[in-house]
mmCIF file with all atom_site columns, C-alpha atoms in Angstrom:
data_model
loop_
_atom_site.group_PDB
_atom_site.id
_atom_site.type_symbol
_atom_site.label_atom_id
_atom_site.label_alt_id
_atom_site.label_comp_id
_atom_site.label_asym_id
_atom_site.label_entity_id
_atom_site.label_seq_id
_atom_site.pdbx_PDB_ins_code
_atom_site.Cartn_x
_atom_site.Cartn_y
_atom_site.Cartn_z
_atom_site.occupancy
_atom_site.B_iso_or_equiv
_atom_site.pdbx_formal_charge
_atom_site.auth_seq_id
_atom_site.auth_comp_id
_atom_site.auth_asym_id
_atom_site.auth_atom_id
_atom_site.pdbx_PDB_model_num
ATOM 1   C CA . MET P 1 1   ? 90.713  146.121 99.937  1.00 60.00 ? 1   MET P CA 1
ATOM 2   C CA . PHE P 1 2   ? 90.849  142.485 101.006 1.00 60.00 ? 2   PHE P CA 1
ATOM 3   C CA . ARG P 1 3   ? 91.153  139.645 98.520  1.00 65.00 ? 3   ARG P CA 1
ATOM 4   C CA . SER P 1 4   ? 90.252  136.042 98.982  1.00 77.00 ? 4   SER P CA 1
ATOM 5   C CA . PHE P 1 5   ? 88.432  136.597 102.190 1.00 75.00 ? 5   PHE P CA 1
ATOM 6   C CA . SER P 1 6   ? 87.086  133.292 103.523 1.00 77.00 ? 6   SER P CA 1
ATOM 7   C CA . PRO P 1 7   ? 86.354  131.437 106.640 1.00 77.00 ? 7   PRO P CA 1
ATOM 8   C CA . ILE P 1 8   ? 88.912  128.512 107.323 1.00 82.00 ? 8   ILE P CA 1
ATOM 9   C CA . SER P 1 9   ? 87.409  127.178 110.493 1.00 80.00 ? 9   SER P CA 1
ATOM 10  C CA . SER P 1 10  ? 84.577  127.500 112.839 1.00 83.00 ? 10  SER P CA 1
ATOM 11  C CA . ALA P 1 11  ? 83.672  125.829 116.172 1.00 87.00 ? 11  ALA P CA 1
ATOM 12  C CA . ASP P 1 12  ? 82.155  126.830 119.485 1.00 89.00 ? 12  ASP P CA 1
ATOM 13  C CA . GLY P 1 13  ? 81.435  130.406 118.489 1.00 87.00 ? 13  GLY P CA 1
ATOM 14  C CA . LYS P 1 14  ? 84.950  130.961 117.166 1.00 92.00 ? 14  LYS P CA 1
ATOM 15  C CA . THR P 1 15  ? 85.691  131.516 113.538 1.00 91.00 ? 15  THR P CA 1
ATOM 16  C CA . GLU P 1 16  ? 89.004  131.940 111.807 1.00 91.00 ? 16  GLU P CA 1
ATOM 17  C CA . PHE P 1 17  ? 89.232  133.816 108.524 1.00 89.00 ? 17  PHE P CA 1
ATOM 18  C CA . LYS P 1 18  ? 91.997  134.153 106.080 1.00 89.00 ? 18  LYS P CA 1
ATOM 19  C CA . PHE P 1 19  ? 92.498  136.927 103.538 1.00 85.00 ? 19  PHE P CA 1
ATOM 20  C CA . ASN P 1 20  ? 95.056  138.507 101.377 1.00 85.00 ? 20  ASN P CA 1
ATOM 21  C CA . TRP P 1 21  ? 95.895  142.155 102.027 1.00 77.00 ? 21  TRP P CA 1
ATOM 22  C CA . LEU P 1 22  ? 99.174  144.233 101.844 1.00 71.00 ? 22  LEU P CA 1
ATOM 23  C CA . TRP P 1 23  ? 101.422 142.984 99.034  1.00 75.00 ? 23  TRP P CA 1
ATOM 24  C CA . ASN P 1 24  ? 99.029  140.172 98.579  1.00 76.00 ? 24  ASN P CA 1
ATOM 25  C CA . GLN P 1 25  ? 100.266 138.536 101.757 1.00 79.00 ? 25  GLN P CA 1
ATOM 26  C CA . PRO P 1 26  ? 98.003  136.114 103.796 1.00 83.00 ? 26  PRO P CA 1
ATOM 27  C CA . PHE P 1 27  ? 96.392  137.451 106.946 1.00 85.00 ? 27  PHE P CA 1
ATOM 28  C CA . HIS P 1 28  ? 94.369  135.691 109.665 1.00 88.00 ? 28  HIS P CA 1
ATOM 29  C CA . LEU P 1 29  ? 91.555  137.222 111.607 1.00 89.00 ? 29  LEU P CA 1
ATOM 30  C CA . GLY P 1 30  ? 89.916  135.353 114.499 1.00 93.00 ? 30  GLY P CA 1
ATOM 31  C CA . PHE P 1 31  ? 86.404  136.159 115.772 1.00 92.00 ? 31  PHE P CA 1
ATOM 32  C CA . ASP P 1 32  ? 85.304  134.916 119.253 1.00 93.00 ? 32  ASP P CA 1
ATOM 33  C CA . GLU P 1 33  ? 81.620  135.466 119.608 1.00 89.00 ? 33  GLU P CA 1
ATOM 34  C CA . LYS P 1 34  ? 81.566  134.621 123.372 1.00 91.00 ? 34  LYS P CA 1
ATOM 35  C CA . ARG P 1 35  ? 84.390  137.010 124.248 1.00 92.00 ? 35  ARG P CA 1
ATOM 36  C CA . LYS P 1 36  ? 83.413  139.631 121.605 1.00 91.00 ? 36  LYS P CA 1
ATOM 37  C CA . THR P 1 37  ? 86.916  139.626 120.297 1.00 92.00 ? 37  THR P CA 1
ATOM 38  C CA . LEU P 1 38  ? 88.531  140.195 116.938 1.00 90.00 ? 38  LEU P CA 1
ATOM 39  C CA . THR P 1 39  ? 92.161  139.067 116.752 1.00 93.00 ? 39  THR P CA 1
ATOM 40  C CA . PHE P 1 40  ? 94.619  139.636 113.927 1.00 90.00 ? 40  PHE P CA 1
ATOM 41  C CA . ARG P 1 41  ? 96.948  136.671 114.537 1.00 89.00 ? 41  ARG P CA 1
ATOM 42  C CA . ARG P 1 42  ? 100.511 136.765 113.317 1.00 89.00 ? 42  ARG P CA 1
ATOM 43  C CA . LEU P 1 43  ? 99.988  140.316 112.039 1.00 88.00 ? 43  LEU P CA 1
ATOM 44  C CA . LEU P 1 44  ? 103.668 141.280 112.302 1.00 88.00 ? 44  LEU P CA 1
ATOM 45  C CA . PRO P 1 45  ? 106.018 138.350 111.971 1.00 88.00 ? 45  PRO P CA 1
ATOM 46  C CA . ASN P 1 46  ? 109.754 138.613 112.709 1.00 92.00 ? 46  ASN P CA 1
ATOM 47  C CA . LEU P 1 47  ? 109.264 141.541 115.014 1.00 92.00 ? 47  LEU P CA 1
ATOM 48  C CA . PRO P 1 48  ? 111.849 141.414 117.842 1.00 94.00 ? 48  PRO P CA 1
ATOM 49  C CA . VAL P 1 49  ? 110.481 142.387 121.254 1.00 93.00 ? 49  VAL P CA 1
ATOM 50  C CA . GLY P 1 50  ? 111.558 145.892 122.090 1.00 93.00 ? 50  GLY P CA 1
ATOM 51  C CA . SER P 1 51  ? 112.494 146.814 118.532 1.00 95.00 ? 51  SER P CA 1
ATOM 52  C CA . PRO P 1 52  ? 111.893 150.321 117.319 1.00 96.00 ? 52  PRO P CA 1
ATOM 53  C CA . ILE P 1 53  ? 108.918 149.205 115.174 1.00 94.00 ? 53  ILE P CA 1
ATOM 54  C CA . GLU P 1 54  ? 107.321 147.550 118.112 1.00 94.00 ? 54  GLU P CA 1
ATOM 55  C CA . VAL P 1 55  ? 107.848 150.661 120.297 1.00 95.00 ? 55  VAL P CA 1
ATOM 56  C CA . ASP P 1 56  ? 106.137 152.766 117.529 1.00 95.00 ? 56  ASP P CA 1
ATOM 57  C CA . VAL P 1 57  ? 103.169 150.264 117.299 1.00 93.00 ? 57  VAL P CA 1
ATOM 58  C CA . ARG P 1 58  ? 102.587 150.480 121.060 1.00 93.00 ? 58  ARG P CA 1
ATOM 59  C CA . ALA P 1 59  ? 102.811 154.280 120.869 1.00 94.00 ? 59  ALA P CA 1
ATOM 60  C CA . PHE P 1 60  ? 100.406 154.445 118.009 1.00 93.00 ? 60  PHE P CA 1
ATOM 61  C CA . LEU P 1 61  ? 97.898  152.181 119.927 1.00 91.00 ? 61  LEU P CA 1
ATOM 62  C CA . ASP P 1 62  ? 98.070  154.393 122.893 1.00 90.00 ? 62  ASP P CA 1
ATOM 63  C CA . GLU P 1 63  ? 97.635  157.513 120.745 1.00 92.00 ? 63  GLU P CA 1
ATOM 64  C CA . VAL P 1 64  ? 94.541  156.281 118.901 1.00 89.00 ? 64  VAL P CA 1
ATOM 65  C CA . ALA P 1 65  ? 92.733  155.953 122.273 1.00 86.00 ? 65  ALA P CA 1
ATOM 66  C CA . SER P 1 66  ? 94.073  159.273 123.794 1.00 90.00 ? 66  SER P CA 1
ATOM 67  C CA . PRO P 1 67  ? 91.598  161.759 125.120 1.00 89.00 ? 67  PRO P CA 1
ATOM 68  C CA . GLN P 1 68  ? 93.573  164.438 123.286 1.00 91.00 ? 68  GLN P CA 1
ATOM 69  C CA . ARG P 1 69  ? 92.506  162.959 119.983 1.00 90.00 ? 69  ARG P CA 1
ATOM 70  C CA . PRO P 1 70  ? 89.183  164.214 118.533 1.00 90.00 ? 70  PRO P CA 1
ATOM 71  C CA . GLU P 1 71  ? 86.329  162.002 119.598 1.00 85.00 ? 71  GLU P CA 1
ATOM 72  C CA . HIS P 1 72  ? 85.411  160.996 116.103 1.00 83.00 ? 72  HIS P CA 1
ATOM 73  C CA . ARG P 1 73  ? 89.044  159.856 115.423 1.00 86.00 ? 73  ARG P CA 1
ATOM 74  C CA . ARG P 1 74  ? 89.553  157.979 118.654 1.00 85.00 ? 74  ARG P CA 1
ATOM 75  C CA . LEU P 1 75  ? 88.870  154.451 119.880 1.00 84.00 ? 75  LEU P CA 1
ATOM 76  C CA . ASP P 1 76  ? 86.747  154.746 123.013 1.00 83.00 ? 76  ASP P CA 1
ATOM 77  C CA . ARG P 1 77  ? 88.291  152.587 125.828 1.00 84.00 ? 77  ARG P CA 1
ATOM 78  C CA . ALA P 1 78  ? 84.939  152.383 127.475 1.00 85.00 ? 78  ALA P CA 1
ATOM 79  C CA . ARG P 1 79  ? 83.709  150.540 124.301 1.00 85.00 ? 79  ARG P CA 1
ATOM 80  C CA . ILE P 1 80  ? 86.803  148.610 123.229 1.00 86.00 ? 80  ILE P CA 1
ATOM 81  C CA . VAL P 1 81  ? 90.026  147.210 124.660 1.00 89.00 ? 81  VAL P CA 1
ATOM 82  C CA . ILE P 1 82  ? 92.998  146.923 122.451 1.00 89.00 ? 82  ILE P CA 1
ATOM 83  C CA . ARG P 1 83  ? 95.496  144.231 123.298 1.00 93.00 ? 83  ARG P CA 1
ATOM 84  C CA . TYR P 1 84  ? 98.934  143.922 121.615 1.00 94.00 ? 84  TYR P CA 1
ATOM 85  C CA . SER P 1 85  ? 101.057 140.850 122.199 1.00 95.00 ? 85  SER P CA 1
ATOM 86  C CA . ASN P 1 86  ? 104.397 139.678 120.880 1.00 96.00 ? 86  ASN P CA 1
ATOM 87  C CA . GLN P 1 87  ? 105.126 136.054 121.371 1.00 94.00 ? 87  GLN P CA 1
ATOM 88  C CA . ARG P 1 88  ? 108.567 134.783 120.180 1.00 92.00 ? 88  ARG P CA 1
ATOM 89  C CA . GLY P 1 89  ? 108.835 137.629 117.780 1.00 93.00 ? 89  GLY P CA 1
ATOM 90  C CA . THR P 1 90  ? 105.358 137.469 116.189 1.00 94.00 ? 90  THR P CA 1
ATOM 91  C CA . ALA P 1 91  ? 102.990 140.248 117.017 1.00 95.00 ? 91  ALA P CA 1
ATOM 92  C CA . SER P 1 92  ? 99.155  139.924 117.256 1.00 95.00 ? 92  SER P CA 1
ATOM 93  C CA . LEU P 1 93  ? 96.525  142.591 117.770 1.00 93.00 ? 93  LEU P CA 1
ATOM 94  C CA . ALA P 1 94  ? 93.135  142.006 119.496 1.00 94.00 ? 94  ALA P CA 1
ATOM 95  C CA . PHE P 1 95  ? 90.138  144.213 119.819 1.00 89.00 ? 95  PHE P CA 1
ATOM 96  C CA . ARG P 1 96  ? 87.614  143.223 122.566 1.00 91.00 ? 96  ARG P CA 1
ATOM 97  C CA . VAL P 1 97  ? 84.268  144.866 122.144 1.00 88.00 ? 97  VAL P CA 1
ATOM 98  C CA . LEU P 1 98  ? 82.658  145.869 125.413 1.00 87.00 ? 98  LEU P CA 1
ATOM 99  C CA . ASP P 1 99  ? 79.354  146.576 123.944 1.00 78.00 ? 99  ASP P CA 1
ATOM 100 C CA . ALA P 1 100 ? 77.562  145.252 120.784 1.00 71.00 ? 100 ALA P CA 1
ATOM 101 C CA . ASP P 1 101 ? 79.129  147.834 118.461 1.00 69.00 ? 101 ASP P CA 1
ATOM 102 C CA . PHE P 1 102 ? 81.701  145.943 116.394 1.00 68.00 ? 102 PHE P CA 1
ATOM 103 C CA . ALA P 1 103 ? 81.614  148.657 113.750 1.00 69.00 ? 103 ALA P CA 1
ATOM 104 C CA . HIS P 1 104 ? 83.445  150.950 116.233 1.00 59.00 ? 104 HIS P CA 1
ATOM 105 C CA . GLY P 1 105 ? 86.410  148.783 116.419 1.00 56.00 ? 105 GLY P CA 1
ATOM 106 C CA . VAL P 1 106 ? 86.737  147.804 112.774 1.00 61.00 ? 106 VAL P CA 1
ATOM 107 C CA . SER P 1 107 ? 85.588  151.081 110.981 1.00 60.00 ? 107 SER P CA 1
ATOM 108 C CA . GLY P 1 108 ? 89.118  152.266 110.521 1.00 56.00 ? 108 GLY P CA 1
ATOM 109 C CA . ARG P 1 109 ? 87.982  155.866 111.152 1.00 57.00 ? 109 ARG P CA 1
ATOM 110 C CA . TRP P 1 110 ? 90.510  156.128 113.980 1.00 53.00 ? 110 TRP P CA 1
ATOM 111 C CA . MET P 1 111 ? 93.502  155.368 111.757 1.00 51.00 ? 111 MET P CA 1
#
């Protein structure tokens, strides 16, 4: 699924990884051990704030944590906090793990 996965920097409990994914494009993943956070930086470049795609992304993130979704297909907000941000048209996505279960946030079973 991922190609060329490798760490590109590490300091003070923070590690930055680079990998190629969709259409062989480079992606960046940050891991902050102290904050228990996984961050996909620059996940969606050139995404205007308020654009239809951004509205859909925000709706999807709300939906994957919705109590109406079956438990085995939902992100549990008591275990993980999802943060979406868009700075100057570049969207990032962060998952902050509230317990020690990183697999819950990265399993992809909620997709």
